mmCIF file of C-alpha atoms in Angstrom:
data_model
loop_
_atom_site.group_PDB
_atom_site.id
_atom_site.type_symbol
_atom_site.label_atom_id
_atom_site.label_comp_id
_atom_site.label_asym_id
_atom_site.label_seq_id
_atom_site.Cartn_x
_atom_site.Cartn_y
_atom_site.Cartn_z
ATOM 1 C CA MET M 188 26.974 22.728 -84.584
ATOM 2 C CA LYS M 189 25.268 20.648 -81.903
ATOM 3 C CA ASN M 190 26.683 20.735 -78.384
ATOM 4 C CA TYR M 191 27.138 17.342 -76.770
ATOM 5 C CA GLY M 192 27.271 16.885 -73.031
ATOM 6 C CA THR M 193 29.906 14.616 -71.508
ATOM 7 C CA VAL M 194 29.099 10.938 -71.019
ATOM 8 C CA LEU M 195 31.154 9.450 -68.189
ATOM 9 C CA CYS M 196 31.604 5.667 -68.482
ATOM 10 C CA VAL M 197 32.509 3.871 -65.251
ATOM 11 C CA GLY M 198 33.978 0.383 -64.997
ATOM 12 C CA GLU M 199 36.716 -1.883 -66.258
ATOM 13 C CA LEU M 200 39.389 -1.415 -68.883
ATOM 14 C CA LEU M 201 41.332 -4.604 -69.518
ATOM 15 C CA ILE M 202 43.254 -6.701 -72.015
ATOM 16 C CA ASP M 203 41.442 -9.471 -73.893
ATOM 17 C CA PHE M 204 43.800 -12.125 -75.211
ATOM 18 C CA PHE M 205 41.875 -14.017 -77.893
ATOM 19 C CA CYS M 206 43.312 -17.367 -78.940
ATOM 20 C CA THR M 207 43.624 -17.321 -82.728
ATOM 21 C CA ASP M 208 44.168 -21.086 -83.026
ATOM 22 C CA VAL M 209 41.117 -22.913 -84.361
ATOM 23 C CA ASP M 210 39.103 -25.198 -82.087
ATOM 24 C CA VAL M 211 41.526 -25.507 -79.180
ATOM 25 C CA ASN M 212 41.325 -24.912 -75.442
ATOM 26 C CA LEU M 213 43.688 -22.675 -73.515
ATOM 27 C CA VAL M 214 45.877 -25.635 -72.580
ATOM 28 C CA ASP M 215 46.748 -26.224 -76.241
ATOM 29 C CA GLY M 216 46.424 -22.679 -77.593
ATOM 30 C CA GLN M 217 49.693 -21.130 -78.781
ATOM 31 C CA HIS M 218 48.763 -17.872 -80.524
ATOM 32 C CA PHE M 219 46.884 -14.934 -79.014
ATOM 33 C CA SER M 220 45.703 -11.550 -80.245
ATOM 34 C CA LYS M 221 45.894 -8.656 -77.762
ATOM 35 C CA GLN M 222 42.822 -6.379 -77.781
ATOM 36 C CA ALA M 223 41.659 -3.514 -75.579
ATOM 37 C CA GLY M 224 38.553 -4.666 -73.740
ATOM 38 C CA GLY M 225 36.024 -3.788 -71.097
ATOM 39 C CA ALA M 226 32.378 -2.984 -71.817
ATOM 40 C CA PRO M 227 32.310 0.597 -70.458
ATOM 41 C CA ALA M 228 35.538 1.390 -72.289
ATOM 42 C CA ASN M 229 33.962 0.149 -75.527
ATOM 43 C CA VAL M 230 30.946 2.386 -74.876
ATOM 44 C CA SER M 231 33.154 5.428 -74.308
ATOM 45 C CA ALA M 232 35.028 4.778 -77.558
ATOM 46 C CA ALA M 233 31.765 4.355 -79.485
ATOM 47 C CA ILE M 234 30.518 7.742 -78.257
ATOM 48 C CA ALA M 235 33.773 9.510 -79.118
ATOM 49 C CA LYS M 236 33.998 7.866 -82.547
ATOM 50 C CA LEU M 237 30.509 9.154 -83.410
ATOM 51 C CA GLY M 238 31.570 12.687 -82.486
ATOM 52 C CA GLY M 239 30.400 12.913 -78.884
ATOM 53 C CA ASN M 240 32.235 13.731 -75.663
ATOM 54 C CA ALA M 241 33.144 10.691 -73.588
ATOM 55 C CA SER M 242 35.289 10.232 -70.511
ATOM 56 C CA PHE M 243 36.311 7.042 -68.753
ATOM 57 C CA LEU M 244 36.720 6.280 -65.045
ATOM 58 C CA GLY M 245 38.511 3.112 -64.023
ATOM 59 C CA LYS M 246 41.864 1.685 -62.956
ATOM 60 C CA VAL M 247 44.649 -0.211 -64.707
ATOM 61 C CA GLY M 248 48.059 -1.377 -63.594
ATOM 62 C CA ASP M 249 51.097 0.846 -63.984
ATOM 63 C CA ASP M 250 52.531 -1.555 -66.550
ATOM 64 C CA PRO M 251 52.857 -1.847 -70.345
ATOM 65 C CA PHE M 252 49.315 -3.212 -70.679
ATOM 66 C CA GLY M 253 47.845 -0.293 -68.755
ATOM 67 C CA LYS M 254 49.783 2.160 -70.897
ATOM 68 C CA PHE M 255 48.567 0.405 -74.055
ATOM 69 C CA LEU M 256 44.969 0.729 -72.865
ATOM 70 C CA LYS M 257 45.322 4.438 -72.135
ATOM 71 C CA GLN M 258 46.925 4.938 -75.536
ATOM 72 C CA THR M 259 44.014 3.115 -77.189
ATOM 73 C CA LEU M 260 41.382 5.349 -75.573
ATOM 74 C CA ASP M 261 43.436 8.484 -76.209
ATOM 75 C CA GLN M 262 43.596 7.601 -79.902
ATOM 76 C CA GLU M 263 39.782 7.421 -79.945
ATOM 77 C CA ARG M 264 39.542 10.900 -78.321
ATOM 78 C CA VAL M 265 38.186 9.580 -75.025
ATOM 79 C CA ASP M 266 39.054 11.767 -72.023
ATOM 80 C CA THR M 267 41.302 9.581 -69.847
ATOM 81 C CA SER M 268 41.989 12.136 -67.107
ATOM 82 C CA MET M 269 40.061 9.886 -64.670
ATOM 83 C CA LEU M 270 41.884 6.716 -65.728
ATOM 84 C CA LEU M 271 43.940 5.692 -62.700
ATOM 85 C CA PHE M 272 47.207 3.753 -62.572
ATOM 86 C CA GLU M 273 47.754 1.360 -59.656
ATOM 87 C CA GLN M 274 51.301 0.715 -58.485
ATOM 88 C CA GLY M 275 52.193 -2.902 -57.718
ATOM 89 C CA THR M 276 49.040 -4.504 -59.156
ATOM 90 C CA PRO M 277 48.885 -5.688 -62.766
ATOM 91 C CA THR M 278 46.318 -4.706 -65.361
ATOM 92 C CA THR M 279 43.360 -7.103 -65.505
ATOM 93 C CA LEU M 280 43.725 -9.766 -68.224
ATOM 94 C CA ALA M 281 41.197 -12.134 -69.817
ATOM 95 C CA PHE M 282 42.174 -15.150 -71.947
ATOM 96 C CA VAL M 283 39.544 -16.651 -74.243
ATOM 97 C CA SER M 284 39.490 -19.458 -76.796
ATOM 98 C CA LEU M 285 36.542 -20.757 -78.807
ATOM 99 C CA GLN M 286 36.125 -24.493 -79.253
ATOM 100 C CA GLY M 287 34.350 -26.370 -82.008
ATOM 101 C CA ASN M 288 31.293 -27.118 -79.865
ATOM 102 C CA GLY M 289 30.748 -23.396 -79.324
ATOM 103 C CA GLU M 290 31.950 -23.471 -75.720
ATOM 104 C CA ARG M 291 34.403 -20.871 -74.442
ATOM 105 C CA ASP M 292 37.531 -21.705 -72.521
ATOM 106 C CA PHE M 293 37.962 -18.683 -70.256
ATOM 107 C CA VAL M 294 40.567 -17.611 -67.710
ATOM 108 C CA PHE M 295 40.235 -14.279 -65.932
ATOM 109 C CA ASN M 296 43.210 -12.745 -64.134
ATOM 110 C CA ARG M 297 41.666 -9.965 -62.063
ATOM 111 C CA GLY M 298 43.984 -7.080 -61.369
ATOM 112 C CA ALA M 299 43.884 -3.333 -60.860
ATOM 113 C CA ASP M 300 40.338 -2.700 -62.106
ATOM 114 C CA ARG M 301 38.860 -3.926 -58.792
ATOM 115 C CA LEU M 302 40.792 -1.397 -56.678
ATOM 116 C CA VAL M 303 38.940 1.872 -57.349
ATOM 117 C CA THR M 304 38.200 3.550 -54.003
ATOM 118 C CA PRO M 305 36.280 6.709 -53.031
ATOM 119 C CA GLU M 306 39.607 8.429 -52.333
ATOM 120 C CA ASP M 307 40.560 7.956 -55.998
ATOM 121 C CA LEU M 308 37.636 10.000 -57.291
ATOM 122 C CA ASP M 309 37.485 13.616 -58.401
ATOM 123 C CA LYS M 310 33.915 14.267 -57.312
ATOM 124 C CA GLU M 311 33.756 17.741 -58.867
ATOM 125 C CA GLN M 312 34.867 16.453 -62.252
ATOM 126 C CA ILE M 313 32.350 13.607 -62.063
ATOM 127 C CA LYS M 314 29.564 16.130 -61.430
ATOM 128 C CA GLN M 315 30.366 17.845 -64.751
ATOM 129 C CA ALA M 316 29.075 14.868 -66.746
ATOM 130 C CA SER M 317 25.517 15.151 -68.003
ATOM 131 C CA ILE M 318 25.236 11.350 -68.348
ATOM 132 C CA VAL M 319 26.867 8.652 -66.219
ATOM 133 C CA HIS M 320 26.968 5.163 -67.714
ATOM 134 C CA PHE M 321 27.380 2.158 -65.445
ATOM 135 C CA GLY M 322 28.022 -0.840 -67.672
ATOM 136 C CA SER M 323 30.718 -2.930 -66.058
ATOM 137 C CA ALA M 324 30.942 -6.697 -66.172
ATOM 138 C CA THR M 325 33.339 -6.742 -63.215
ATOM 139 C CA ALA M 326 32.792 -3.691 -60.993
ATOM 140 C CA LEU M 327 30.053 -5.378 -58.947
ATOM 141 C CA LEU M 328 32.110 -8.499 -58.232
ATOM 142 C CA ASN M 329 34.291 -7.335 -55.334
ATOM 143 C CA ASP M 330 35.037 -4.486 -52.980
ATOM 144 C CA PRO M 331 36.435 -1.898 -52.906
ATOM 145 C CA PHE M 332 35.172 -1.109 -56.419
ATOM 146 C CA LYS M 333 31.736 -2.648 -55.815
ATOM 147 C CA GLN M 334 30.889 -0.240 -53.000
ATOM 148 C CA THR M 335 32.540 2.680 -54.818
ATOM 149 C CA TYR M 336 30.428 1.868 -57.879
ATOM 150 C CA LEU M 337 27.159 1.660 -55.951
ATOM 151 C CA ASP M 338 27.938 4.887 -54.092
ATOM 152 C CA LEU M 339 28.645 6.618 -57.407
ATOM 153 C CA MET M 340 25.197 5.588 -58.618
ATOM 154 C CA ASP M 341 23.610 7.110 -55.526
ATOM 155 C CA GLU M 342 25.574 10.327 -55.954
ATOM 156 C CA ALA M 343 24.695 10.591 -59.663
ATOM 157 C CA LYS M 344 21.044 10.211 -58.704
ATOM 158 C CA GLU M 345 21.361 12.935 -56.040
ATOM 159 C CA ASN M 346 23.130 15.205 -58.539
ATOM 160 C CA GLY M 347 20.272 14.865 -61.026
ATOM 161 C CA GLN M 348 22.527 13.286 -63.659
ATOM 162 C CA PHE M 349 21.110 10.966 -66.323
ATOM 163 C CA ILE M 350 21.950 7.373 -65.342
ATOM 164 C CA SER M 351 22.465 4.582 -67.849
ATOM 165 C CA PHE M 352 22.837 0.978 -66.652
ATOM 166 C CA ASP M 353 23.823 -2.216 -68.469
ATOM 167 C CA PRO M 354 24.046 -5.256 -66.144
ATOM 168 C CA ASN M 355 26.536 -7.019 -68.469
ATOM 169 C CA TYR M 356 26.105 -10.546 -67.100
ATOM 170 C CA ARG M 357 29.047 -12.897 -67.694
ATOM 171 C CA GLY M 358 28.320 -16.441 -66.596
ATOM 172 C CA ASP M 359 32.033 -17.244 -66.326
ATOM 173 C CA LEU M 360 32.398 -14.563 -63.646
ATOM 174 C CA TRP M 361 29.179 -15.055 -61.666
ATOM 175 C CA LYS M 362 29.063 -18.866 -61.309
ATOM 176 C CA GLY M 363 27.543 -19.665 -57.917
ATOM 177 C CA SER M 364 26.691 -16.002 -57.251
ATOM 178 C CA GLU M 365 23.738 -15.504 -59.591
ATOM 179 C CA GLU M 366 21.394 -14.343 -56.821
ATOM 180 C CA GLU M 367 23.840 -11.632 -55.794
ATOM 181 C CA PHE M 368 24.078 -10.514 -59.414
ATOM 182 C CA ILE M 369 20.287 -10.222 -59.604
ATOM 183 C CA SER M 370 20.121 -8.268 -56.341
ATOM 184 C CA LEU M 371 22.855 -5.832 -57.416
ATOM 185 C CA SER M 372 21.316 -5.419 -60.866
ATOM 186 C CA LYS M 373 17.998 -4.542 -59.271
ATOM 187 C CA GLN M 374 19.717 -1.735 -57.349
ATOM 188 C CA GLY M 375 21.091 -0.320 -60.589
ATOM 189 C CA ILE M 376 17.799 -0.654 -62.448
ATOM 190 C CA GLN M 377 15.944 1.173 -59.666
ATOM 191 C CA LYS M 378 18.117 4.256 -60.207
ATOM 192 C CA ALA M 379 18.446 4.173 -63.999
ATOM 193 C CA ASP M 380 16.873 6.447 -66.595
ATOM 194 C CA PHE M 381 17.945 4.032 -69.336
ATOM 195 C CA VAL M 382 18.542 0.292 -68.986
ATOM 196 C CA LYS M 383 20.009 -1.897 -71.721
ATOM 197 C CA LEU M 384 19.918 -5.685 -71.482
ATOM 198 C CA SER M 385 20.256 -8.710 -73.720
ATOM 199 C CA GLU M 386 17.324 -11.123 -73.788
ATOM 200 C CA ASP M 387 19.213 -13.560 -71.545
ATOM 201 C CA GLU M 388 19.945 -10.782 -69.047
ATOM 202 C CA LEU M 389 16.281 -9.767 -69.046
ATOM 203 C CA LYS M 390 15.297 -13.343 -68.119
ATOM 204 C CA ILE M 391 17.997 -13.719 -65.463
ATOM 205 C CA VAL M 392 17.398 -10.390 -63.752
ATOM 206 C CA SER M 393 13.587 -10.504 -63.803
ATOM 207 C CA GLY M 394 13.166 -14.252 -63.263
ATOM 208 C CA GLU M 395 10.598 -14.208 -66.091
ATOM 209 C CA SER M 396 10.874 -15.848 -69.517
ATOM 210 C CA ASP M 397 7.942 -13.863 -70.948
ATOM 211 C CA ARG M 398 9.263 -10.549 -72.277
ATOM 212 C CA GLU M 399 6.186 -8.512 -71.466
ATOM 213 C CA SER M 400 6.042 -9.743 -67.876
ATOM 214 C CA ALA M 401 9.788 -9.237 -67.463
ATOM 215 C CA LEU M 402 9.555 -5.634 -68.675
ATOM 216 C CA ASP M 403 6.661 -4.990 -66.288
ATOM 217 C CA ILE M 404 8.852 -6.171 -63.421
ATOM 218 C CA LEU M 405 11.728 -3.852 -64.374
ATOM 219 C CA HIS M 406 9.421 -0.846 -64.707
ATOM 220 C CA GLY M 407 7.893 -1.806 -61.368
ATOM 221 C CA TRP M 408 11.360 -1.522 -59.850
ATOM 222 C CA GLY M 409 11.719 1.985 -61.235
ATOM 223 C CA ALA M 410 13.312 1.624 -64.677
ATOM 224 C CA LYS M 411 12.310 4.573 -66.881
ATOM 225 C CA THR M 412 13.246 3.300 -70.352
ATOM 226 C CA VAL M 413 14.406 -0.219 -71.220
ATOM 227 C CA ALA M 414 16.041 -1.497 -74.410
ATOM 228 C CA VAL M 415 16.359 -5.255 -74.909
ATOM 229 C CA THR M 416 18.686 -6.287 -77.730
ATOM 230 C CA LEU M 417 17.400 -9.415 -79.496
ATOM 231 C CA GLY M 418 20.085 -10.004 -82.113
ATOM 232 C CA LYS M 419 18.661 -10.603 -85.586
ATOM 233 C CA GLU M 420 15.148 -9.987 -84.280
ATOM 234 C CA GLY M 421 15.868 -6.351 -83.438
ATOM 235 C CA THR M 422 15.582 -4.241 -80.299
ATOM 236 C CA LEU M 423 12.562 -4.130 -78.008
ATOM 237 C CA ILE M 424 12.100 -0.728 -76.384
ATOM 238 C CA SER M 425 9.725 0.090 -73.567
ATOM 239 C CA THR M 426 8.854 3.145 -71.519
ATOM 240 C CA GLY M 427 6.316 1.229 -69.484
ATOM 241 C CA ALA M 428 3.312 2.805 -71.151
ATOM 242 C CA THR M 429 4.564 2.239 -74.714
ATOM 243 C CA ARG M 430 6.515 -0.605 -76.319
ATOM 244 C CA THR M 431 7.648 -1.502 -79.807
ATOM 245 C CA LEU M 432 10.174 -3.625 -81.667
ATOM 246 C CA ILE M 433 12.723 -1.850 -83.864
ATOM 247 C CA ASP M 434 13.908 -4.139 -86.660
ATOM 248 C CA SER M 435 17.535 -5.154 -86.850
ATOM 249 C CA ILE M 436 19.688 -4.283 -89.840
ATOM 250 C CA LYS M 437 20.478 -7.299 -92.017
ATOM 251 C CA VAL M 438 24.231 -7.788 -92.427
ATOM 252 C CA LYS M 439 26.658 -10.675 -92.825
ATOM 253 C CA SER M 440 28.062 -10.943 -89.317
ATOM 254 C CA ILE M 441 31.781 -11.650 -89.007
ATOM 255 C CA ASP M 442 32.342 -10.812 -85.325
ATOM 256 C CA SER M 443 29.664 -9.588 -82.922
ATOM 257 C CA THR M 444 32.175 -8.646 -80.192
ATOM 258 C CA GLY M 445 31.310 -5.220 -78.816
ATOM 259 C CA ALA M 446 28.095 -4.813 -80.804
ATOM 260 C CA GLY M 447 26.000 -4.349 -77.658
ATOM 261 C CA ASP M 448 28.444 -1.785 -76.292
ATOM 262 C CA ALA M 449 28.399 0.048 -79.635
ATOM 263 C CA PHE M 450 24.584 0.061 -79.505
ATOM 264 C CA ILE M 451 24.414 1.680 -76.091
ATOM 265 C CA GLY M 452 27.185 4.095 -77.008
ATOM 266 C CA ALA M 453 25.147 5.226 -80.020
ATOM 267 C CA VAL M 454 22.025 5.722 -77.902
ATOM 268 C CA LEU M 455 23.900 7.741 -75.262
ATOM 269 C CA PHE M 456 25.682 9.798 -77.937
ATOM 270 C CA GLN M 457 22.304 10.951 -79.241
ATOM 271 C CA ILE M 458 20.846 11.563 -75.773
ATOM 272 C CA SER M 459 23.903 13.663 -74.878
ATOM 273 C CA GLY M 460 22.942 16.091 -77.654
ATOM 274 C CA LEU M 461 19.644 16.927 -75.967
ATOM 275 C CA GLU M 462 19.169 19.962 -73.730
ATOM 276 C CA GLN M 463 17.180 17.874 -71.254
ATOM 277 C CA PRO M 464 18.466 14.269 -71.395
ATOM 278 C CA LYS M 465 16.116 13.053 -68.684
ATOM 279 C CA GLU M 466 13.123 13.953 -70.858
ATOM 280 C CA PHE M 467 14.320 12.086 -73.952
ATOM 281 C CA ALA M 468 11.811 9.232 -73.698
ATOM 282 C CA GLN M 469 8.792 11.549 -73.549
ATOM 283 C CA ASP M 470 9.036 11.738 -77.342
ATOM 284 C CA PHE M 471 8.589 8.074 -78.292
ATOM 285 C CA GLU M 472 9.080 8.756 -81.997
ATOM 286 C CA GLN M 473 12.450 10.321 -81.202
ATOM 287 C CA LEU M 474 13.360 7.324 -79.039
ATOM 288 C CA GLN M 475 12.610 4.999 -81.961
ATOM 289 C CA LYS M 476 14.890 7.045 -84.232
ATOM 290 C CA PHE M 477 17.666 6.924 -81.651
ATOM 291 C CA VAL M 478 17.394 3.124 -81.433
ATOM 292 C CA THR M 479 17.242 2.773 -85.221
ATOM 293 C CA LEU M 480 20.572 4.567 -85.563
ATOM 294 C CA ALA M 481 22.003 2.522 -82.692
ATOM 295 C CA ASN M 482 20.927 -0.692 -84.449
ATOM 296 C CA ARG M 483 22.843 0.459 -87.509
ATOM 297 C CA VAL M 484 25.955 1.119 -85.442
ATOM 298 C CA GLY M 485 25.728 -2.342 -83.871
ATOM 299 C CA ALA M 486 25.253 -3.912 -87.298
ATOM 300 C CA ILE M 487 28.341 -2.192 -88.714
ATOM 301 C CA VAL M 488 30.437 -3.450 -85.785
ATOM 302 C CA CYS M 489 29.318 -7.007 -86.597
ATOM 303 C CA THR M 490 30.766 -6.708 -90.116
ATOM 304 C CA LYS M 491 34.317 -6.118 -88.827
ATOM 305 C CA VAL M 492 36.740 -7.853 -86.477
ATOM 306 C CA GLY M 493 37.352 -6.390 -83.023
ATOM 307 C CA ALA M 494 35.352 -4.160 -80.711
ATOM 308 C CA ILE M 495 36.952 -0.704 -80.634
ATOM 309 C CA ALA M 496 38.619 -1.201 -84.031
ATOM 310 C CA ALA M 497 35.237 -1.873 -85.643
ATOM 311 C CA LEU M 498 33.484 1.259 -84.354
ATOM 312 C CA PRO M 499 32.127 3.580 -87.077
ATOM 313 C CA THR M 500 32.032 7.349 -87.391
ATOM 314 C CA LEU M 501 28.684 9.085 -87.845
ATOM 315 C CA GLU M 502 29.543 9.644 -91.515
ATOM 316 C CA GLU M 503 30.114 5.907 -91.956
ATOM 317 C CA VAL M 504 26.750 5.166 -90.353
ATOM 318 C CA GLU M 505 24.973 7.586 -92.681
ATOM 319 C CA ARG M 506 26.772 6.151 -95.705
ATOM 320 C CA PHE M 507 25.918 2.609 -94.601
ATOM 321 C CA ALA M 508 22.238 3.525 -94.273
ATOM 322 C CA SER M 509 22.216 5.080 -97.729
ATOM 323 C CA GLN M 510 24.065 2.259 -99.499
ATOM 324 C CA ALA M 511 22.088 -0.507 -97.810
ATOM 325 C CA ASP M 512 18.808 1.332 -98.326
ATOM 326 C CA SER M 513 18.111 0.357 -94.729
ATOM 327 C CA THR M 514 16.214 3.407 -93.572
ATOM 328 C CA ILE M 515 13.352 2.318 -91.317
ATOM 329 C CA GLU M 516 10.188 4.365 -91.155
ATOM 330 C CA VAL M 517 9.265 4.988 -87.534
#
């Protein structure tokens, strides 16, 4: 039986209210579906669902929504002992509707997730994690969490912990502050052992549209290993010296929500099973196998509705690979 180290995921846990009415804005929308959301929370659930050990650090309101979110992570076997409840401030809520032209109507009610302070943290418990994943879409927006988040990165680096970073750019949240987003992302990339970005995020953060040049910039900043998810095209992985494209898994996509979070969760789950996580990329063939499995996990999530609800077990992933005959030689 393989021993898996703990992956600590730091960031937001919130409620996504998705408008289920077809082609309407939020003014006219009447019906909403409540879903647990937050990129780092999705990552933690993906790790636990695959059989790994995941814990979550963040803050919710001491209200029914916060209790629902804790219950959701508990049901997925995520350690919520570092999930904090804030008195007097509501849980963060996001309202989203999709219109016929493909545009999103988006309202974000920021609440308790922004209020994590250094005094809230159990530093000794944090040190027990072998991997610390920083993948928040909101933590870098405002203090006090922004400074707490950046300080945690520095401390993880000093502690010799494996650092994973996903910039998670959301245009709705960073309008008018794109340069600050780039600057803060650079700080995270400089410290990270593993960086995951979408193609759009790669362009925004690096300022380069050419993939090769953009990757060179990130490695120049200090990134050890970079994975760029390219949708149907696959995943581009780079260690600086070596690069390759891992094909995507062909599926009929129903809902891609959470697929990127599931991908990074699958990668970190596999890294957490290594005796020396920081050395994982020295074996490039192993890295390709890790990404191949992660592509499968992301593909499965796309075939179901929801983020956490769509996450597969390791047995499901293996069965999917066998039935689809989708094994990729690497």
